PDB file of C-alpha atoms in Angstrom:
ATOM      1  CA  ALA A   1     153.455  78.943 100.435  1.00  0.00           C
ATOM      2  CA  LEU A   2     153.487  79.407 104.168  1.00  0.00           C
ATOM      3  CA  ILE A   3     153.798  82.703 105.973  1.00  0.00           C
ATOM      4  CA  GLN A   4     155.510  82.848 109.335  1.00  0.00           C
ATOM      5  CA  ALA A   5     156.136  85.668 111.753  1.00  0.00           C
ATOM      6  CA  TYR A   6     158.813  85.194 114.344  1.00  0.00           C
ATOM      7  CA  ILE A   7     159.258  87.170 117.479  1.00  0.00           C
ATOM      8  CA  GLY A   8     161.942  87.343 120.145  1.00  0.00           C
ATOM      9  CA  ASN A   9     160.522  88.154 123.618  1.00  0.00           C
ATOM     10  CA  ALA A  10     157.851  90.571 122.376  1.00  0.00           C
ATOM     11  CA  SER A  11     154.374  91.828 123.051  1.00  0.00           C
ATOM     12  CA  ILE A  12     152.742  92.033 119.638  1.00  0.00           C
ATOM     13  CA  SER A  13     149.259  91.797 118.159  1.00  0.00           C
ATOM     14  CA  ALA A  14     148.634  90.579 114.623  1.00  0.00           C
ATOM     15  CA  ASN A  15     145.134  91.113 113.313  1.00  0.00           C
ATOM     16  CA  GLY A  16     145.255  90.866 109.549  1.00  0.00           C
ATOM     17  CA  TRP A  17     147.017  89.114 106.681  1.00  0.00           C
ATOM     18  CA  ILE A  18     146.205  89.609 102.994  1.00  0.00           C
ATOM     19  CA  LEU A  19     148.066  87.954 100.132  1.00  0.00           C
ATOM     20  CA  GLU A  20     147.537  89.278  96.609  1.00  0.00           C
ATOM     21  CA  ASN A  21     149.067  88.537  93.251  1.00  0.00           C
ATOM     22  CA  GLY A  22     149.468  90.946  90.394  1.00  0.00           C
ATOM     23  CA  GLU A  23     151.953  93.355  89.026  1.00  0.00           C
ATOM     24  CA  LEU A  24     153.341  95.432  91.848  1.00  0.00           C
ATOM     25  CA  ASP A  25     154.415  99.046  91.463  1.00  0.00           C
ATOM     26  CA  GLU A  26     157.883  98.740  92.954  1.00  0.00           C
ATOM     27  CA  SER A  27     158.848 102.181  91.657  1.00  0.00           C
ATOM     28  CA  GLY A  28     155.834 103.833  93.254  1.00  0.00           C
ATOM     29  CA  ASP A  29     155.130 105.792  90.070  1.00  0.00           C
ATOM     30  CA  GLY A  30     151.789 104.033  89.407  1.00  0.00           C
ATOM     31  CA  ASP A  31     152.285 104.166  85.655  1.00  0.00           C
ATOM     32  CA  GLY A  32     151.039 100.615  85.059  1.00  0.00           C
ATOM     33  CA  ASP A  33     154.305  99.513  83.415  1.00  0.00           C
ATOM     34  CA  SER A  34     154.394  95.738  83.953  1.00  0.00           C
ATOM     35  CA  ASN A  35     158.070  95.946  84.864  1.00  0.00           C
ATOM     36  CA  ASN A  36     157.214  98.489  87.524  1.00  0.00           C
ATOM     37  CA  GLY A  37     153.856  97.012  88.409  1.00  0.00           C
ATOM     38  CA  GLY A  38     151.127  99.583  88.675  1.00  0.00           C
ATOM     39  CA  ASN A  39     148.872  97.516  90.966  1.00  0.00           C
ATOM     40  CA  ASN A  40     146.853  96.346  87.972  1.00  0.00           C
ATOM     41  CA  ASN A  41     145.221  92.945  87.531  1.00  0.00           C
ATOM     42  CA  LYS A  42     145.350  92.064  91.234  1.00  0.00           C
ATOM     43  CA  GLU A  43     143.599  88.987  92.517  1.00  0.00           C
ATOM     44  CA  LEU A  44     143.039  88.162  96.172  1.00  0.00           C
ATOM     45  CA  LEU A  45     144.751  84.847  96.944  1.00  0.00           C
ATOM     46  CA  TYR A  46     144.315  84.666 100.709  1.00  0.00           C
ATOM     47  CA  SER A  47     142.874  86.839 103.432  1.00  0.00           C
ATOM     48  CA  GLN A  48     142.693  86.379 107.183  1.00  0.00           C
ATOM     49  CA  ASN A  49     141.404  88.981 109.616  1.00  0.00           C
ATOM     50  CA  PHE A  50     140.923  86.633 112.605  1.00  0.00           C
ATOM     51  CA  GLU A  51     137.267  87.712 112.996  1.00  0.00           C
ATOM     52  CA  ASP A  52     136.075  84.092 113.260  1.00  0.00           C
ATOM     53  CA  GLY A  53     138.944  82.605 115.219  1.00  0.00           C
ATOM     54  CA  ASP A  54     142.690  82.005 115.125  1.00  0.00           C
ATOM     55  CA  GLY A  55     142.757  81.505 111.342  1.00  0.00           C
ATOM     56  CA  GLY A  56     144.306  78.068 111.684  1.00  0.00           C
ATOM     57  CA  PHE A  57     147.654  79.676 112.458  1.00  0.00           C
ATOM     58  CA  ILE A  58     149.974  77.541 114.556  1.00  0.00           C
ATOM     59  CA  GLN A  59     152.115  79.039 117.290  1.00  0.00           C
ATOM     60  CA  SER A  60     155.341  77.457 118.435  1.00  0.00           C
ATOM     61  CA  THR A  61     158.230  78.486 120.658  1.00  0.00           C
ATOM     62  CA  GLU A  62     161.850  77.643 121.275  1.00  0.00           C
ATOM     63  CA  GLY A  63     164.454  78.807 123.749  1.00  0.00           C
ATOM     64  CA  THR A  64     165.366  78.447 127.391  1.00  0.00           C
ATOM     65  CA  ASN A  65     162.054  79.642 128.854  1.00  0.00           C
ATOM     66  CA  PRO A  66     159.510  80.288 126.070  1.00  0.00           C
ATOM     67  CA  VAL A  67     155.987  81.601 126.687  1.00  0.00           C
ATOM     68  CA  ASP A  68     153.237  80.578 124.260  1.00  0.00           C
ATOM     69  CA  ALA A  69     151.430  83.127 122.109  1.00  0.00           C
ATOM     70  CA  ASN A  70     147.655  83.113 122.371  1.00  0.00           C
ATOM     71  CA  TYR A  71     144.670  84.072 120.283  1.00  0.00           C
ATOM     72  CA  ASN A  72     142.532  86.718 122.027  1.00  0.00           C
ATOM     73  CA  ARG A  73     138.902  86.110 120.971  1.00  0.00           C
ATOM     74  CA  GLU A  74     137.687  89.420 122.403  1.00  0.00           C
ATOM     75  CA  ARG A  75     140.223  91.546 120.483  1.00  0.00           C
ATOM     76  CA  LYS A  76     140.398  89.125 117.523  1.00  0.00           C
ATOM     77  CA  THR A  77     144.195  89.174 117.563  1.00  0.00           C
ATOM     78  CA  TRP A  78     147.156  86.943 118.179  1.00  0.00           C
ATOM     79  CA  GLN A  79     149.186  88.160 121.150  1.00  0.00           C
ATOM     80  CA  PHE A  80     152.716  87.349 122.184  1.00  0.00           C
ATOM     81  CA  PRO A  81     153.342  88.105 125.851  1.00  0.00           C
ATOM     82  CA  GLY A  82     156.710  89.463 126.846  1.00  0.00           C
ATOM     83  CA  ASN A  83     159.197  87.221 128.611  1.00  0.00           C
ATOM     84  CA  ASP A  84     162.255  88.367 130.537  1.00  0.00           C
ATOM     85  CA  ALA A  85     163.078  84.893 131.873  1.00  0.00           C
ATOM     86  CA  GLY A  86     165.572  83.999 129.153  1.00  0.00           C
ATOM     87  CA  PRO A  87     166.158  83.936 125.424  1.00  0.00           C
ATOM     88  CA  SER A  88     163.257  82.561 123.424  1.00  0.00           C
ATOM     89  CA  THR A  89     161.668  82.829 119.991  1.00  0.00           C
ATOM     90  CA  ASN A  90     157.965  82.591 119.142  1.00  0.00           C
ATOM     91  CA  TYR A  91     156.662  81.590 115.706  1.00  0.00           C
ATOM     92  CA  LEU A  92     153.182  82.123 114.272  1.00  0.00           C
ATOM     93  CA  THR A  93     152.746  80.107 111.076  1.00  0.00           C
ATOM     94  CA  SER A  94     149.838  80.114 108.626  1.00  0.00           C
ATOM     95  CA  SER A  95     148.345  77.002 107.125  1.00  0.00           C
ATOM     96  CA  GLU A  96     149.521  76.228 103.593  1.00  0.00           C
ATOM     97  CA  ILE A  97     148.427  78.766 100.991  1.00  0.00           C
ATOM     98  CA  THR A  98     148.163  77.378  97.459  1.00  0.00           C
ATOM     99  CA  ILE A  99     149.322  79.654  94.661  1.00  0.00           C
ATOM    100  CA  THR A 100     148.653  78.125  91.245  1.00  0.00           C
ATOM    101  CA  GLN A 101     150.645  80.469  89.030  1.00  0.00           C
ATOM    102  CA  ASN A 102     154.072  82.052  88.892  1.00  0.00           C
ATOM    103  CA  THR A 103     153.454  85.676  89.834  1.00  0.00           C
ATOM    104  CA  ASP A 104     154.560  88.553  92.009  1.00  0.00           C
ATOM    105  CA  ILE A 105     153.117  88.380  95.515  1.00  0.00           C
ATOM    106  CA  GLU A 106     152.202  91.234  97.831  1.00  0.00           C
ATOM    107  CA  ILE A 107     151.661  90.655 101.551  1.00  0.00           C
ATOM    108  CA  LEU A 108     149.672  93.262 103.458  1.00  0.00           C
ATOM    109  CA  LEU A 109     150.097  92.875 107.199  1.00  0.00           C
ATOM    110  CA  ASN A 110     148.092  94.796 109.772  1.00  0.00           C
ATOM    111  CA  HIS A 111     149.899  94.632 113.093  1.00  0.00           C
ATOM    112  CA  ARG A 112     150.924  96.741 116.036  1.00  0.00           C
ATOM    113  CA  PHE A 113     153.632  96.087 118.556  1.00  0.00           C
ATOM    114  CA  SER A 114     155.396  97.115 121.725  1.00  0.00           C
ATOM    115  CA  ILE A 115     158.761  95.385 121.829  1.00  0.00           C
ATOM    116  CA  GLU A 116     161.828  96.051 123.937  1.00  0.00           C
ATOM    117  CA  ALA A 117     163.701  98.369 121.570  1.00  0.00           C
ATOM    118  CA  LEU A 118     166.958  97.068 120.121  1.00  0.00           C
ATOM    119  CA  TRP A 119     166.936  93.815 122.140  1.00  0.00           C
ATOM    120  CA  ASP A 120     163.789  92.117 120.827  1.00  0.00           C
ATOM    121  CA  GLY A 121     161.871  92.244 117.585  1.00  0.00           C
ATOM    122  CA  ALA A 122     159.533  90.685 115.035  1.00  0.00           C
ATOM    123  CA  ALA A 123     160.022  89.705 111.376  1.00  0.00           C
ATOM    124  CA  VAL A 124     158.194  87.939 108.518  1.00  0.00           C
ATOM    125  CA  GLU A 125     159.314  84.787 106.695  1.00  0.00           C
ATOM    126  CA  TYR A 126     157.865  82.660 103.896  1.00  0.00           C
ATOM    127  CA  SER A 127     158.355  79.132 102.603  1.00  0.00           C
ATOM    128  CA  ILE A 128     157.820  77.872  99.055  1.00  0.00           C
ATOM    129  CA  ASN A 129     156.850  74.253  98.343  1.00  0.00           C
ATOM    130  CA  GLY A 130     157.761  73.106 101.857  1.00  0.00           C
ATOM    131  CA  GLY A 131     161.287  74.502 101.638  1.00  0.00           C
ATOM    132  CA  GLU A 132     163.224  76.337 104.294  1.00  0.00           C
ATOM    133  CA  PHE A 133     161.671  79.550 105.551  1.00  0.00           C
ATOM    134  CA  GLN A 134     163.186  82.621 103.915  1.00  0.00           C
ATOM    135  CA  ARG A 135     163.177  85.960 105.631  1.00  0.00           C
ATOM    136  CA  LEU A 136     161.675  89.083 104.121  1.00  0.00           C
ATOM    137  CA  GLU A 137     164.541  91.533 104.286  1.00  0.00           C
ATOM    138  CA  LYS A 138     164.164  95.240 104.984  1.00  0.00           C
ATOM    139  CA  GLU A 139     164.648  96.124 101.314  1.00  0.00           C
ATOM    140  CA  ASP A 140     161.783  93.768 100.313  1.00  0.00           C
ATOM    141  CA  PHE A 141     159.211  96.127 101.848  1.00  0.00           C
ATOM    142  CA  PHE A 142     157.531  98.823  99.756  1.00  0.00           C
ATOM    143  CA  ASP A 143     156.272 100.698 102.801  1.00  0.00           C
ATOM    144  CA  ASN A 144     156.440 100.495 106.609  1.00  0.00           C
ATOM    145  CA  GLY A 145     159.172  97.879 106.735  1.00  0.00           C
ATOM    146  CA  TYR A 146     161.389  96.892 109.613  1.00  0.00           C
ATOM    147  CA  ASN A 147     162.164  99.924 111.736  1.00  0.00           C
ATOM    148  CA  PHE A 148     165.425  98.684 113.317  1.00  0.00           C
ATOM    149  CA  GLU A 149     168.600  97.860 111.382  1.00  0.00           C
ATOM    150  CA  GLU A 150     170.114  95.325 113.764  1.00  0.00           C
ATOM    151  CA  ILE A 151     168.485  93.638 116.750  1.00  0.00           C
ATOM    152  CA  GLN A 152     170.579  92.404 119.670  1.00  0.00           C
ATOM    153  CA  GLY A 153     169.686  89.641 122.119  1.00  0.00           C
ATOM    154  CA  GLN A 154     169.978  85.852 122.134  1.00  0.00           C
ATOM    155  CA  HIS A 155     167.303  84.709 119.643  1.00  0.00           C
ATOM    156  CA  ALA A 156     166.619  84.138 115.930  1.00  0.00           C
ATOM    157  CA  LEU A 157     166.671  87.879 115.151  1.00  0.00           C
ATOM    158  CA  ARG A 158     170.125  88.576 116.543  1.00  0.00           C
ATOM    159  CA  ASN A 159     172.053  90.911 114.196  1.00  0.00           C
ATOM    160  CA  LYS A 160     169.099  91.197 111.769  1.00  0.00           C
ATOM    161  CA  SER A 161     166.716  94.021 110.931  1.00  0.00           C
ATOM    162  CA  ALA A 162     163.247  93.747 112.475  1.00  0.00           C
ATOM    163  CA  PHE A 163     160.193  95.510 113.863  1.00  0.00           C
ATOM    164  CA  SER A 164     161.084  96.778 117.343  1.00  0.00           C
ATOM    165  CA  ALA A 165     160.114  99.438 119.938  1.00  0.00           C
ATOM    166  CA  ASP A 166     156.510 100.779 119.833  1.00  0.00           C
ATOM    167  CA  SER A 167     154.530 101.001 116.624  1.00  0.00           C
ATOM    168  CA  GLY A 168     152.052 103.740 115.930  1.00  0.00           C
ATOM    169  CA  GLY A 169     148.611 102.687 117.148  1.00  0.00           C
ATOM    170  CA  TYR A 170     149.849 100.079 119.619  1.00  0.00           C
ATOM    171  CA  ASP A 171     147.741 101.539 122.445  1.00  0.00           C
ATOM    172  CA  ASN A 172     144.511 101.227 120.401  1.00  0.00           C
TER     173      ASN A 172
END
């Protein structure tokens, strides 16, 4: 599996990714029912907090005037500078993550953002066995999902839900 975040003209900091398997409590009732999860039998599959460097993540860009993302060693975050010079999309892609069993997956993402509301945004995608990246949709989130229904602009997020505007804690 690969995890990819993509951003259209945004200022965003990502400083933590955790991937776990186990039975997830989609209902939120915490009763341990395997059909509803219960957060039991979890196993950490991958964790990256960027304490020791960029985590091997690869940044790439496309568009008419893209600006590269950069890893900030002092803050231990990936940062995507804003760009008003034209439509562009930034991607931040993990190295391959090997998952050896068929199981539910939970992604915990610690990020904060300040993105031009409605026009620009950020989203999460994944790829299985080298296939096409698939987007996590708003309804795939258990908590704190995309906060905008439909982003405008001329980039990969056009007419899709995404993270946009200012997140809580962005100034910290």
